[in-house]
Every structure is written in C-alpha cells, then in structure tokens.
PDB file of C-alpha atoms in Angstrom:
ATOM      1  CA  MET A   9      -0.104   0.365  -0.120  1.00  0.00           C
ATOM      2  CA  THR A  10       2.456   2.620   0.497  1.00  0.00           C
ATOM      3  CA  ASP A  11       5.295   2.043  -1.896  1.00  0.00           C
ATOM      4  CA  ALA A  12       3.241   3.820  -4.185  1.00  0.00           C
ATOM      5  CA  MET A  13       3.945   6.585  -2.047  1.00  0.00           C
ATOM      6  CA  PRO A  14       6.535   7.731  -3.407  1.00  0.00           C
ATOM      7  CA  GLY A  15       7.356  10.422  -1.095  1.00  0.00           C
ATOM      8  CA  PRO A  16       6.023  12.493   1.956  1.00  0.00           C
ATOM      9  CA  LEU A  17       2.365  12.636   2.388  1.00  0.00           C
ATOM     10  CA  THR A  18       0.334  14.704   4.642  1.00  0.00           C
ATOM     11  CA  VAL A  19      -1.944  14.469   6.920  1.00  0.00           C
ATOM     12  CA  GLY A  20      -4.650  13.750   4.586  1.00  0.00           C
ATOM     13  CA  GLN A  21      -3.344  11.954   2.472  1.00  0.00           C
ATOM     14  CA  VAL A  22      -1.945   9.300   5.323  1.00  0.00           C
ATOM     15  CA  ALA A  23      -5.736   9.949   7.195  1.00  0.00           C
ATOM     16  CA  GLU A  24      -7.121   8.431   3.935  1.00  0.00           C
ATOM     17  CA  GLN A  25      -4.486   5.886   2.816  1.00  0.00           C
ATOM     18  CA  PHE A  26      -5.070   3.984   6.017  1.00  0.00           C
ATOM     19  CA  ALA A  27      -8.643   5.036   6.377  1.00  0.00           C
ATOM     20  CA  VAL A  28      -8.135   6.631   9.757  1.00  0.00           C
ATOM     21  CA  THR A  29      -9.276  10.438  10.750  1.00  0.00           C
ATOM     22  CA  VAL A  30      -7.032  12.924  10.972  1.00  0.00           C
ATOM     23  CA  ARG A  31      -7.738  13.756  14.042  1.00  0.00           C
ATOM     24  CA  THR A  32      -6.569  10.211  15.645  1.00  0.00           C
ATOM     25  CA  LEU A  33      -3.155  11.006  13.519  1.00  0.00           C
ATOM     26  CA  HIS A  34      -3.228  14.411  15.211  1.00  0.00           C
ATOM     27  CA  HIS A  35      -3.375  12.441  18.668  1.00  0.00           C
ATOM     28  CA  TYR A  36      -0.887   9.740  18.352  1.00  0.00           C
ATOM     29  CA  ASP A  37       0.956  13.621  17.916  1.00  0.00           C
ATOM     30  CA  ASP A  38       0.158  13.525  21.477  1.00  0.00           C
ATOM     31  CA  LEU A  39       0.455  11.323  22.729  1.00  0.00           C
ATOM     32  CA  GLY A  40       4.289  10.549  21.132  1.00  0.00           C
ATOM     33  CA  LEU A  41       2.897   7.423  19.814  1.00  0.00           C
ATOM     34  CA  LEU A  42       3.218   8.285  15.461  1.00  0.00           C
ATOM     35  CA  THR A  43       5.033  11.638  15.645  1.00  0.00           C
ATOM     36  CA  PRO A  44       5.798  13.064  11.638  1.00  0.00           C
ATOM     37  CA  SER A  45       9.238  12.855  10.799  1.00  0.00           C
ATOM     38  CA  GLU A  46       9.269  16.684   8.671  1.00  0.00           C
ATOM     39  CA  ARG A  47       7.083  19.419   9.038  1.00  0.00           C
ATOM     40  CA  THR A  48       6.032  21.545   5.663  1.00  0.00           C
ATOM     41  CA  ARG A  49       7.636  24.973   5.429  1.00  0.00           C
ATOM     42  CA  GLY A  50       4.359  26.331   6.722  1.00  0.00           C
ATOM     43  CA  GLY A  51       4.908  23.957  10.232  1.00  0.00           C
ATOM     44  CA  TYR A  52       2.216  20.869   8.588  1.00  0.00           C
ATOM     45  CA  ARG A  53       2.919  17.412   9.520  1.00  0.00           C
ATOM     46  CA  SER A  54       4.903  15.098   7.123  1.00  0.00           C
ATOM     47  CA  TYR A  55       5.142  11.787   6.681  1.00  0.00           C
ATOM     48  CA  SER A  56       7.586   9.537   6.199  1.00  0.00           C
ATOM     49  CA  ARG A  57       8.212   6.376   5.016  1.00  0.00           C
ATOM     50  CA  ALA A  58       9.061   4.883   8.680  1.00  0.00           C
ATOM     51  CA  ASP A  59       6.442   6.697   9.895  1.00  0.00           C
ATOM     52  CA  LEU A  60       4.102   4.922   7.019  1.00  0.00           C
ATOM     53  CA  ASP A  61       5.239   1.714   8.396  1.00  0.00           C
ATOM     54  CA  ARG A  62       5.572   2.965  12.033  1.00  0.00           C
ATOM     55  CA  LEU A  63       1.678   3.340  11.621  1.00  0.00           C
ATOM     56  CA  SER A  64       0.606  -0.248   9.958  1.00  0.00           C
ATOM     57  CA  THR A  65       2.275  -1.324  12.786  1.00  0.00           C
ATOM     58  CA  ILE A  66       0.093   0.500  14.575  1.00  0.00           C
ATOM     59  CA  VAL A  67      -3.014  -0.434  13.164  1.00  0.00           C
ATOM     60  CA  VAL A  68      -2.530  -3.623  12.761  1.00  0.00           C
ATOM     61  CA  TYR A  69      -2.504  -3.764  16.864  1.00  0.00           C
ATOM     62  CA  ARG A  70      -5.489  -1.455  17.000  1.00  0.00           C
ATOM     63  CA  ARG A  71      -7.617  -3.913  15.189  1.00  0.00           C
ATOM     64  CA  LEU A  72      -6.207  -6.503  17.666  1.00  0.00           C
ATOM     65  CA  GLY A  73      -7.562  -4.974  20.238  1.00  0.00           C
ATOM     66  CA  PHE A  74      -4.701  -3.681  22.172  1.00  0.00           C
ATOM     67  CA  SER A  75      -4.928  -1.195  23.735  1.00  0.00           C
ATOM     68  CA  LEU A  76      -2.670   2.663  22.889  1.00  0.00           C
ATOM     69  CA  GLU A  77      -0.784   2.337  25.866  1.00  0.00           C
ATOM     70  CA  GLN A  78      -0.009  -1.571  25.150  1.00  0.00           C
ATOM     71  CA  ILE A  79       0.976  -0.753  21.503  1.00  0.00           C
ATOM     72  CA  ALA A  80       3.051   2.451  23.449  1.00  0.00           C
ATOM     73  CA  ALA A  81       4.866  -0.335  25.717  1.00  0.00           C
ATOM     74  CA  LEU A  82       5.033  -2.835  22.045  1.00  0.00           C
ATOM     75  CA  LEU A  83       6.766   0.167  19.839  1.00  0.00           C
ATOM     76  CA  ALA A  84       9.509   1.433  22.825  1.00  0.00           C
ATOM     77  CA  GLY A  85      10.678  -2.663  22.274  1.00  0.00           C
ATOM     78  CA  PRO A  86      13.553  -3.301  19.959  1.00  0.00           C
ATOM     79  CA  ASP A  87      13.072  -1.890  16.770  1.00  0.00           C
ATOM     80  CA  ASP A  88      13.147  -5.165  15.093  1.00  0.00           C
ATOM     81  CA  LEU A  89      10.175  -5.191  11.528  1.00  0.00           C
ATOM     82  CA  ILE A  90      10.347  -9.245  11.415  1.00  0.00           C
ATOM     83  CA  GLU A  91      10.212  -9.043  15.454  1.00  0.00           C
ATOM     84  CA  HIS A  92       6.552  -7.124  15.467  1.00  0.00           C
ATOM     85  CA  LEU A  93       5.359  -9.301  12.272  1.00  0.00           C
ATOM     86  CA  HIS A  94       6.687 -12.116  14.399  1.00  0.00           C
ATOM     87  CA  ARG A  95       4.049 -10.224  16.978  1.00  0.00           C
ATOM     88  CA  GLN A  96       2.046  -9.896  15.100  1.00  0.00           C
ATOM     89  CA  ARG A  97       0.977 -13.114  13.451  1.00  0.00           C
ATOM     90  CA  ALA A  98       1.065 -14.584  16.977  1.00  0.00           C
ATOM     91  CA  ASN A  99      -1.651 -13.265  18.298  1.00  0.00           C
ATOM     92  CA  VAL A 100      -3.526 -12.589  14.537  1.00  0.00           C
ATOM     93  CA  THR A 101      -2.939 -16.899  15.235  1.00  0.00           C
ATOM     94  CA  SER A 102      -4.192 -16.914  18.699  1.00  0.00           C
ATOM     95  CA  GLN A 103      -7.279 -15.135  18.171  1.00  0.00           C
ATOM     96  CA  LEU A 104      -7.942 -16.932  14.865  1.00  0.00           C
ATOM     97  CA  GLY A 105      -7.768 -19.611  17.147  1.00  0.00           C
ATOM     98  CA  GLN A 106     -10.553 -18.131  19.443  1.00  0.00           C
ATOM     99  CA  LEU A 107     -12.859 -17.288  16.734  1.00  0.00           C
ATOM    100  CA  ARG A 108     -12.738 -21.241  15.559  1.00  0.00           C
ATOM    101  CA  ALA A 109     -13.418 -21.765  18.931  1.00  0.00           C
ATOM    102  CA  LEU A 110     -16.483 -18.978  18.747  1.00  0.00           C
ATOM    103  CA  VAL A 111     -17.384 -20.491  15.705  1.00  0.00           C
ATOM    104  CA  THR A 112     -18.014 -24.239  16.955  1.00  0.00           C
ATOM    105  CA  ALA A 113     -19.750 -23.190  20.121  1.00  0.00           C
ATOM    106  CA  ILE A 114     -22.078 -21.635  17.889  1.00  0.00           C
ATOM    107  CA  ASP A 115     -22.718 -24.137  15.488  1.00  0.00           C
ATOM    108  CA  ASN A 116     -23.488 -26.210  18.647  1.00  0.00           C
ATOM    109  CA  ALA A 117     -26.010 -24.796  19.697  1.00  0.00           C
ATOM    110  CA  LEU A 118     -27.465 -23.793  16.163  1.00  0.00           C
ATOM    111  CA  GLU A 119     -27.479 -27.790  15.607  1.00  0.00           C
ATOM    112  CA  ALA A 120     -29.153 -28.445  19.462  1.00  0.00           C
ATOM    113  CA  ALA A 121     -31.672 -25.452  18.977  1.00  0.00           C
ATOM    114  CA  MET A 122     -32.489 -27.246  15.492  1.00  0.00           C
ATOM    115  CA  SER A 123     -33.252 -30.165  16.966  1.00  0.00           C
ATOM    116  CA  LYS A 124     -35.220 -29.697  19.242  1.00  0.00           C
ATOM    117  CA  ARG A 125     -38.334 -26.796  16.541  1.00  0.00           C
ATOM    118  CA  PRO A 126     -41.294 -29.024  15.270  1.00  0.00           C
ATOM    119  CA  ALA A 127     -40.868 -30.552  11.794  1.00  0.00           C
ATOM    120  CA  THR A 128     -41.765 -29.200   8.371  1.00  0.00           C
ATOM    121  CA  ARG A 129     -43.666 -30.145   6.554  1.00  0.00           C
ATOM    122  CA  ALA A 130     -41.317 -29.976   3.602  1.00  0.00           C
ATOM    123  CA  GLU A 131     -38.740 -32.242   6.305  1.00  0.00           C
ATOM    124  CA  LEU A 132     -41.656 -35.118   6.579  1.00  0.00           C
ATOM    125  CA  GLN A 133     -42.247 -35.453   2.972  1.00  0.00           C
ATOM    126  CA  GLU A 134     -38.701 -35.457   2.353  1.00  0.00           C
ATOM    127  CA  LEU A 135     -38.168 -38.301   4.759  1.00  0.00           C
ATOM    128  CA  PHE A 136     -41.832 -40.564   4.298  1.00  0.00           C
ATOM    129  CA  GLY A 137     -42.121 -39.988   0.920  1.00  0.00           C
ATOM    130  CA  ASP A 138     -45.509 -40.375  -0.874  1.00  0.00           C
ATOM    131  CA  GLY A 139     -47.237 -41.332   2.772  1.00  0.00           C
ATOM    132  CA  PHE A 140     -47.054 -38.121   3.264  1.00  0.00           C
ATOM    133  CA  ASP A 141     -49.557 -35.810   1.961  1.00  0.00           C
ATOM    134  CA  GLU A 142     -51.125 -33.030   2.372  1.00  0.00           C
ATOM    135  CA  ALA A 143     -54.745 -34.348   0.375  1.00  0.00           C
ATOM    136  CA  HIS A 144     -54.533 -37.311   2.850  1.00  0.00           C
ATOM    137  CA  GLU A 145     -53.957 -35.443   5.634  1.00  0.00           C
ATOM    138  CA  ARG A 146     -56.938 -33.020   4.994  1.00  0.00           C
ATOM    139  CA  GLU A 147     -59.600 -36.166   3.878  1.00  0.00           C
ATOM    140  CA  ALA A 148     -57.890 -37.633   7.465  1.00  0.00           C
ATOM    141  CA  GLU A 149     -58.990 -34.608   9.708  1.00  0.00           C
ATOM    142  CA  GLU A 150     -62.068 -33.737   7.806  1.00  0.00           C
ATOM    143  CA  ARG A 151     -63.775 -38.463   8.303  1.00  0.00           C
ATOM    144  CA  TRP A 152     -61.284 -38.611  11.959  1.00  0.00           C
ATOM    145  CA  GLY A 153     -61.260 -35.277  12.353  1.00  0.00           C
ATOM    146  CA  ASP A 154     -63.505 -35.327  15.784  1.00  0.00           C
ATOM    147  CA  THR A 155     -63.205 -38.279  16.903  1.00  0.00           C
ATOM    148  CA  PRO A 156     -60.079 -37.977  20.581  1.00  0.00           C
ATOM    149  CA  ALA A 157     -58.140 -40.187  18.583  1.00  0.00           C
ATOM    150  CA  TRP A 158     -57.636 -36.842  16.316  1.00  0.00           C
ATOM    151  CA  THR A 159     -57.185 -34.662  19.061  1.00  0.00           C
ATOM    152  CA  GLN A 160     -54.699 -36.866  20.386  1.00  0.00           C
ATOM    153  CA  THR A 161     -52.661 -37.208  17.370  1.00  0.00           C
ATOM    154  CA  ARG A 162     -52.150 -33.458  16.489  1.00  0.00           C
ATOM    155  CA  SER A 163     -51.631 -32.438  20.161  1.00  0.00           C
ATOM    156  CA  ARG A 164     -48.755 -34.982  20.313  1.00  0.00           C
ATOM    157  CA  THR A 165     -47.345 -34.352  17.251  1.00  0.00           C
ATOM    158  CA  ALA A 166     -46.877 -30.654  16.908  1.00  0.00           C
ATOM    159  CA  SER A 167     -44.287 -30.480  18.801  1.00  0.00           C
ATOM    160  CA  TYR A 168     -42.238 -34.149  17.051  1.00  0.00           C
ATOM    161  CA  THR A 169     -38.738 -33.039  15.702  1.00  0.00           C
ATOM    162  CA  PRO A 170     -36.764 -34.013  13.012  1.00  0.00           C
ATOM    163  CA  ALA A 171     -35.469 -36.473  14.918  1.00  0.00           C
ATOM    164  CA  ASP A 172     -38.230 -37.972  16.105  1.00  0.00           C
ATOM    165  CA  TRP A 173     -40.037 -38.671  12.965  1.00  0.00           C
ATOM    166  CA  THR A 174     -36.419 -40.255  11.882  1.00  0.00           C
ATOM    167  CA  ALA A 175     -37.182 -42.546  14.910  1.00  0.00           C
ATOM    168  CA  ILE A 176     -41.001 -43.276  14.298  1.00  0.00           C
ATOM    169  CA  ARG A 177     -40.157 -43.277  10.386  1.00  0.00           C
ATOM    170  CA  ALA A 178     -37.543 -46.101  11.661  1.00  0.00           C
ATOM    171  CA  GLU A 179     -40.365 -48.248  14.300  1.00  0.00           C
ATOM    172  CA  ALA A 180     -43.403 -48.437  11.790  1.00  0.00           C
ATOM    173  CA  ASP A 181     -40.307 -49.604   9.264  1.00  0.00           C
ATOM    174  CA  ALA A 182     -39.782 -52.187  11.882  1.00  0.00           C
ATOM    175  CA  VAL A 183     -43.254 -53.012  12.071  1.00  0.00           C
ATOM    176  CA  HIS A 184     -43.415 -53.614   8.867  1.00  0.00           C
ATOM    177  CA  ALA A 185     -41.316 -56.283   8.418  1.00  0.00           C
ATOM    178  CA  ALA A 186     -41.525 -58.319  11.107  1.00  0.00           C
ATOM    179  CA  PHE A 187     -45.097 -58.396   9.841  1.00  0.00           C
ATOM    180  CA  VAL A 188     -43.434 -60.036   6.488  1.00  0.00           C
ATOM    181  CA  ALA A 189     -41.068 -62.194   8.218  1.00  0.00           C
ATOM    182  CA  ALA A 190     -43.827 -63.667   9.935  1.00  0.00           C
ATOM    183  CA  TYR A 191     -46.274 -63.656   6.820  1.00  0.00           C
ATOM    184  CA  GLN A 192     -43.817 -65.696   4.658  1.00  0.00           C
ATOM    185  CA  SER A 193     -41.684 -67.747   7.120  1.00  0.00           C
ATOM    186  CA  GLY A 194     -45.421 -69.375   6.970  1.00  0.00           C
ATOM    187  CA  ALA A 195     -46.546 -68.526   9.726  1.00  0.00           C
ATOM    188  CA  ALA A 196     -49.934 -68.426  11.405  1.00  0.00           C
ATOM    189  CA  ALA A 197     -51.980 -64.829  11.527  1.00  0.00           C
ATOM    190  CA  ASP A 198     -52.057 -66.781  15.570  1.00  0.00           C
ATOM    191  CA  SER A 199     -48.515 -67.393  15.966  1.00  0.00           C
ATOM    192  CA  PRO A 200     -46.143 -66.273  18.177  1.00  0.00           C
ATOM    193  CA  ALA A 201     -44.330 -64.132  15.816  1.00  0.00           C
ATOM    194  CA  ALA A 202     -47.471 -62.505  13.964  1.00  0.00           C
ATOM    195  CA  ARG A 203     -48.796 -61.807  17.869  1.00  0.00           C
ATOM    196  CA  GLU A 204     -45.434 -60.271  18.727  1.00  0.00           C
ATOM    197  CA  ALA A 205     -46.185 -57.316  15.377  1.00  0.00           C
ATOM    198  CA  ALA A 206     -49.416 -56.707  16.106  1.00  0.00           C
ATOM    199  CA  ARG A 207     -48.407 -55.826  19.987  1.00  0.00           C
ATOM    200  CA  ALA A 208     -45.467 -53.845  18.591  1.00  0.00           C
ATOM    201  CA  HIS A 209     -47.567 -52.269  15.882  1.00  0.00           C
ATOM    202  CA  ARG A 210     -50.430 -51.449  19.210  1.00  0.00           C
ATOM    203  CA  ALA A 211     -47.362 -49.492  21.063  1.00  0.00           C
ATOM    204  CA  HIS A 212     -46.705 -48.427  18.951  1.00  0.00           C
ATOM    205  CA  LEU A 213     -49.254 -46.011  16.923  1.00  0.00           C
ATOM    206  CA  HIS A 214     -50.521 -45.930  21.764  1.00  0.00           C
ATOM    207  CA  GLU A 215     -46.800 -44.298  22.605  1.00  0.00           C
ATOM    208  CA  ARG A 216     -46.488 -42.069  19.653  1.00  0.00           C
ATOM    209  CA  PHE A 217     -50.190 -40.941  19.127  1.00  0.00           C
ATOM    210  CA  TYR A 218     -52.778 -42.149  20.064  1.00  0.00           C
ATOM    211  CA  ASP A 219     -54.201 -44.125  22.879  1.00  0.00           C
ATOM    212  CA  VAL A 220     -55.437 -47.813  21.269  1.00  0.00           C
ATOM    213  CA  ASP A 221     -57.235 -50.347  23.327  1.00  0.00           C
ATOM    214  CA  ALA A 222     -57.793 -53.781  21.613  1.00  0.00           C
ATOM    215  CA  GLN A 223     -61.624 -52.169  20.786  1.00  0.00           C
ATOM    216  CA  LEU A 224     -60.458 -49.547  18.541  1.00  0.00           C
ATOM    217  CA  HIS A 225     -56.722 -52.551  17.080  1.00  0.00           C
ATOM    218  CA  ARG A 226     -58.991 -54.555  15.846  1.00  0.00           C
ATOM    219  CA  GLY A 227     -60.802 -51.880  13.774  1.00  0.00           C
ATOM    220  CA  LEU A 228     -58.551 -50.106  12.752  1.00  0.00           C
ATOM    221  CA  GLY A 229     -57.182 -53.739  11.220  1.00  0.00           C
ATOM    222  CA  GLU A 230     -60.706 -53.932   9.788  1.00  0.00           C
ATOM    223  CA  MET A 231     -59.990 -50.935   8.168  1.00  0.00           C
ATOM    224  CA  TYR A 232     -56.791 -52.085   6.502  1.00  0.00           C
ATOM    225  CA  VAL A 233     -58.544 -54.749   4.666  1.00  0.00           C
ATOM    226  CA  ALA A 234     -61.534 -52.766   3.736  1.00  0.00           C
ATOM    227  CA  ASP A 235     -60.310 -49.526   2.666  1.00  0.00           C
ATOM    228  CA  PRO A 236     -58.324 -49.853  -0.747  1.00  0.00           C
ATOM    229  CA  ARG A 237     -55.546 -47.353   0.449  1.00  0.00           C
ATOM    230  CA  PHE A 238     -54.438 -49.096   3.429  1.00  0.00           C
ATOM    231  CA  ALA A 239     -55.159 -52.118   1.350  1.00  0.00           C
ATOM    232  CA  ALA A 240     -53.310 -51.237  -1.581  1.00  0.00           C
ATOM    233  CA  THR A 241     -50.554 -50.331   1.413  1.00  0.00           C
ATOM    234  CA  TYR A 242     -49.606 -53.376   3.411  1.00  0.00           C
ATOM    235  CA  ASP A 243     -50.337 -55.847  -0.537  1.00  0.00           C
ATOM    236  CA  ALA A 244     -47.258 -53.530  -1.613  1.00  0.00           C
ATOM    237  CA  LEU A 245     -44.768 -55.150   1.000  1.00  0.00           C
ATOM    238  CA  ALA A 246     -46.770 -59.011   0.337  1.00  0.00           C
ATOM    239  CA  PRO A 247     -49.926 -59.200  -1.438  1.00  0.00           C
ATOM    240  CA  GLY A 248     -52.121 -60.754   0.903  1.00  0.00           C
ATOM    241  CA  LEU A 249     -50.632 -58.954   3.633  1.00  0.00           C
ATOM    242  CA  ALA A 250     -52.874 -57.036   4.771  1.00  0.00           C
ATOM    243  CA  VAL A 251     -55.498 -59.671   5.570  1.00  0.00           C
ATOM    244  CA  TYR A 252     -52.625 -60.995   7.743  1.00  0.00           C
ATOM    245  CA  VAL A 253     -52.252 -57.542   9.879  1.00  0.00           C
ATOM    246  CA  ARG A 254     -55.986 -57.622  10.083  1.00  0.00           C
ATOM    247  CA  ASP A 255     -56.183 -61.308  11.847  1.00  0.00           C
ATOM    248  CA  ALA A 256     -53.197 -61.125  13.776  1.00  0.00           C
ATOM    249  CA  ILE A 257     -54.629 -58.073  15.532  1.00  0.00           C
ATOM    250  CA  ASN A 258     -57.096 -60.185  16.445  1.00  0.00           C
ATOM    251  CA  ALA A 259     -55.079 -63.313  17.496  1.00  0.00           C
ATOM    252  CA  HIS A 260     -53.403 -60.773  19.580  1.00  0.00           C
ATOM    253  CA  ALA A 261     -56.198 -59.078  21.194  1.00  0.00           C
ATOM    254  CA  ASP A 262     -58.006 -62.736  21.955  1.00  0.00           C
ATOM    255  CA  HIS A 263     -55.188 -64.289  23.438  1.00  0.00           C
ATOM    256  CA  GLN A 264     -54.348 -61.364  25.163  1.00  0.00           C
ATOM    257  CA  GLY A 265     -58.169 -61.761  26.785  1.00  0.00           C
ATOM    258  CA  GLU A 266     -59.010 -58.035  25.255  1.00  0.00           C
TER     259      GLU A 266
END
C-alpha cells in the first residue's frame, strides 16, 4: 500500500490511505505514539516512509484489540520490523483459534436449537415420501377430526422434531418388517411371531400418536382390509399382507383376553 507513495505524505493523505481520521493522527502525535518525522515550511505534519511503516504496525495492533498504552509499550521494544510481524502473527493466530472455538460453539448451539424445533412439512415429505400427502391429511381430518384419537395425535405430533419423526419412521418400518417376516415364513396369523408384530404395532401407535385399546386396534385391522388404500399399502409389501395383519391383530387381542 505504501510502496505507491514515493515521498512524504500530508496528514490528510495518510488519513485517507489508512482509513483513519485526521483527528486520530493528531492524537497519536500528541501521545508520542506516531510523531511525523518532518514538517513542511508551513509547519504542517509530513509523514515519511518509516512513519507509514510504524502507522501500519499501530493499525494492526489496534485491530487486534490492543490499547494505545499497550501499543506504545510494544513499540518501545526492539525496533525490529520482523519481530513486530512475528508478534502480530502470533496474536492473529491466537485470535483465529478463539474465533474458531466461538464458531464451533455457535454451530453446536444452532444444531441443538434446530434439533428441538418441530419438523417442517418439507422435511416430512422428504422422510416419508408418498406416505406424507397433504390431500390425504385433509381427508383424514374430515374423516376423523372429531374423534379423540385425532385430537390426541395432533397434540402429540405438533412438537415432534425431525429426529422424532426419523425414529417413528424406523419403528414403523421395523413393525412392517416383522409382519412380512412372519407372513413369508408361513407362520399362522395367531403364531407367536405374528402376535408379537401386532403387539409392536399397537405399542407404536399408542406411544407415538394416540391411545389404542384392543377394540380400537381391532377396528384398525378391519380398516386395513376394507379401505383400498390401506390394503394396497400393506399388500405392496407382500400380497395378502393386509388380511394377515388384521388377523394377527385379532389374534393378539384374543390371546390377551381383550
């Protein structure tokens, strides 16, 4: 920056070059921190190349947060430019480390805050794909909106975070996988494996969405067969699975004496 300045500069030129005020330069002079080496015939301050190098050092130290008293003490030491640059580099490196630590802390706080917020519709769409359809949601509200189960579901899920929904998706997939495994193994719908899948299905709904007693669970099983869309969802996993799930639900309730 100062290489382009061939001769002494006026206080105004220096102020403009270093983005400081003339008043600041006068203050530095009054403190003896930066006294111009020369004066013009009219008595005005005139800054030499050495003065500009000293000012460069002062500006850097000020940006690093040093007080004018600290800077004066630093400049009173060995008048070695290389030593000053080493000192400046060490201080900048130290501040960089502190700033990186601050960025990490902010990132951690942001991640924690993000993890506690409710999931957005876009995130649900990404997680569940075709399983999340706003049209189906509106239809479901029209169909069950006046039921306690719907009210309870809306209340519970309103605060579910992306992490909650990810866990819910994993639980639902595990339940479906258990039904498919039992079905494809040839186990009867009233076998221990099928009843266990039905138990897990009921627990999943009961814990995540709404209270499910045996009667309601049986009703859901019937709906999975009677409603073409539910039936298609299960039968897409394995042909005939919808009926098997209904029968397993009934078998589980019977086994529990409910």
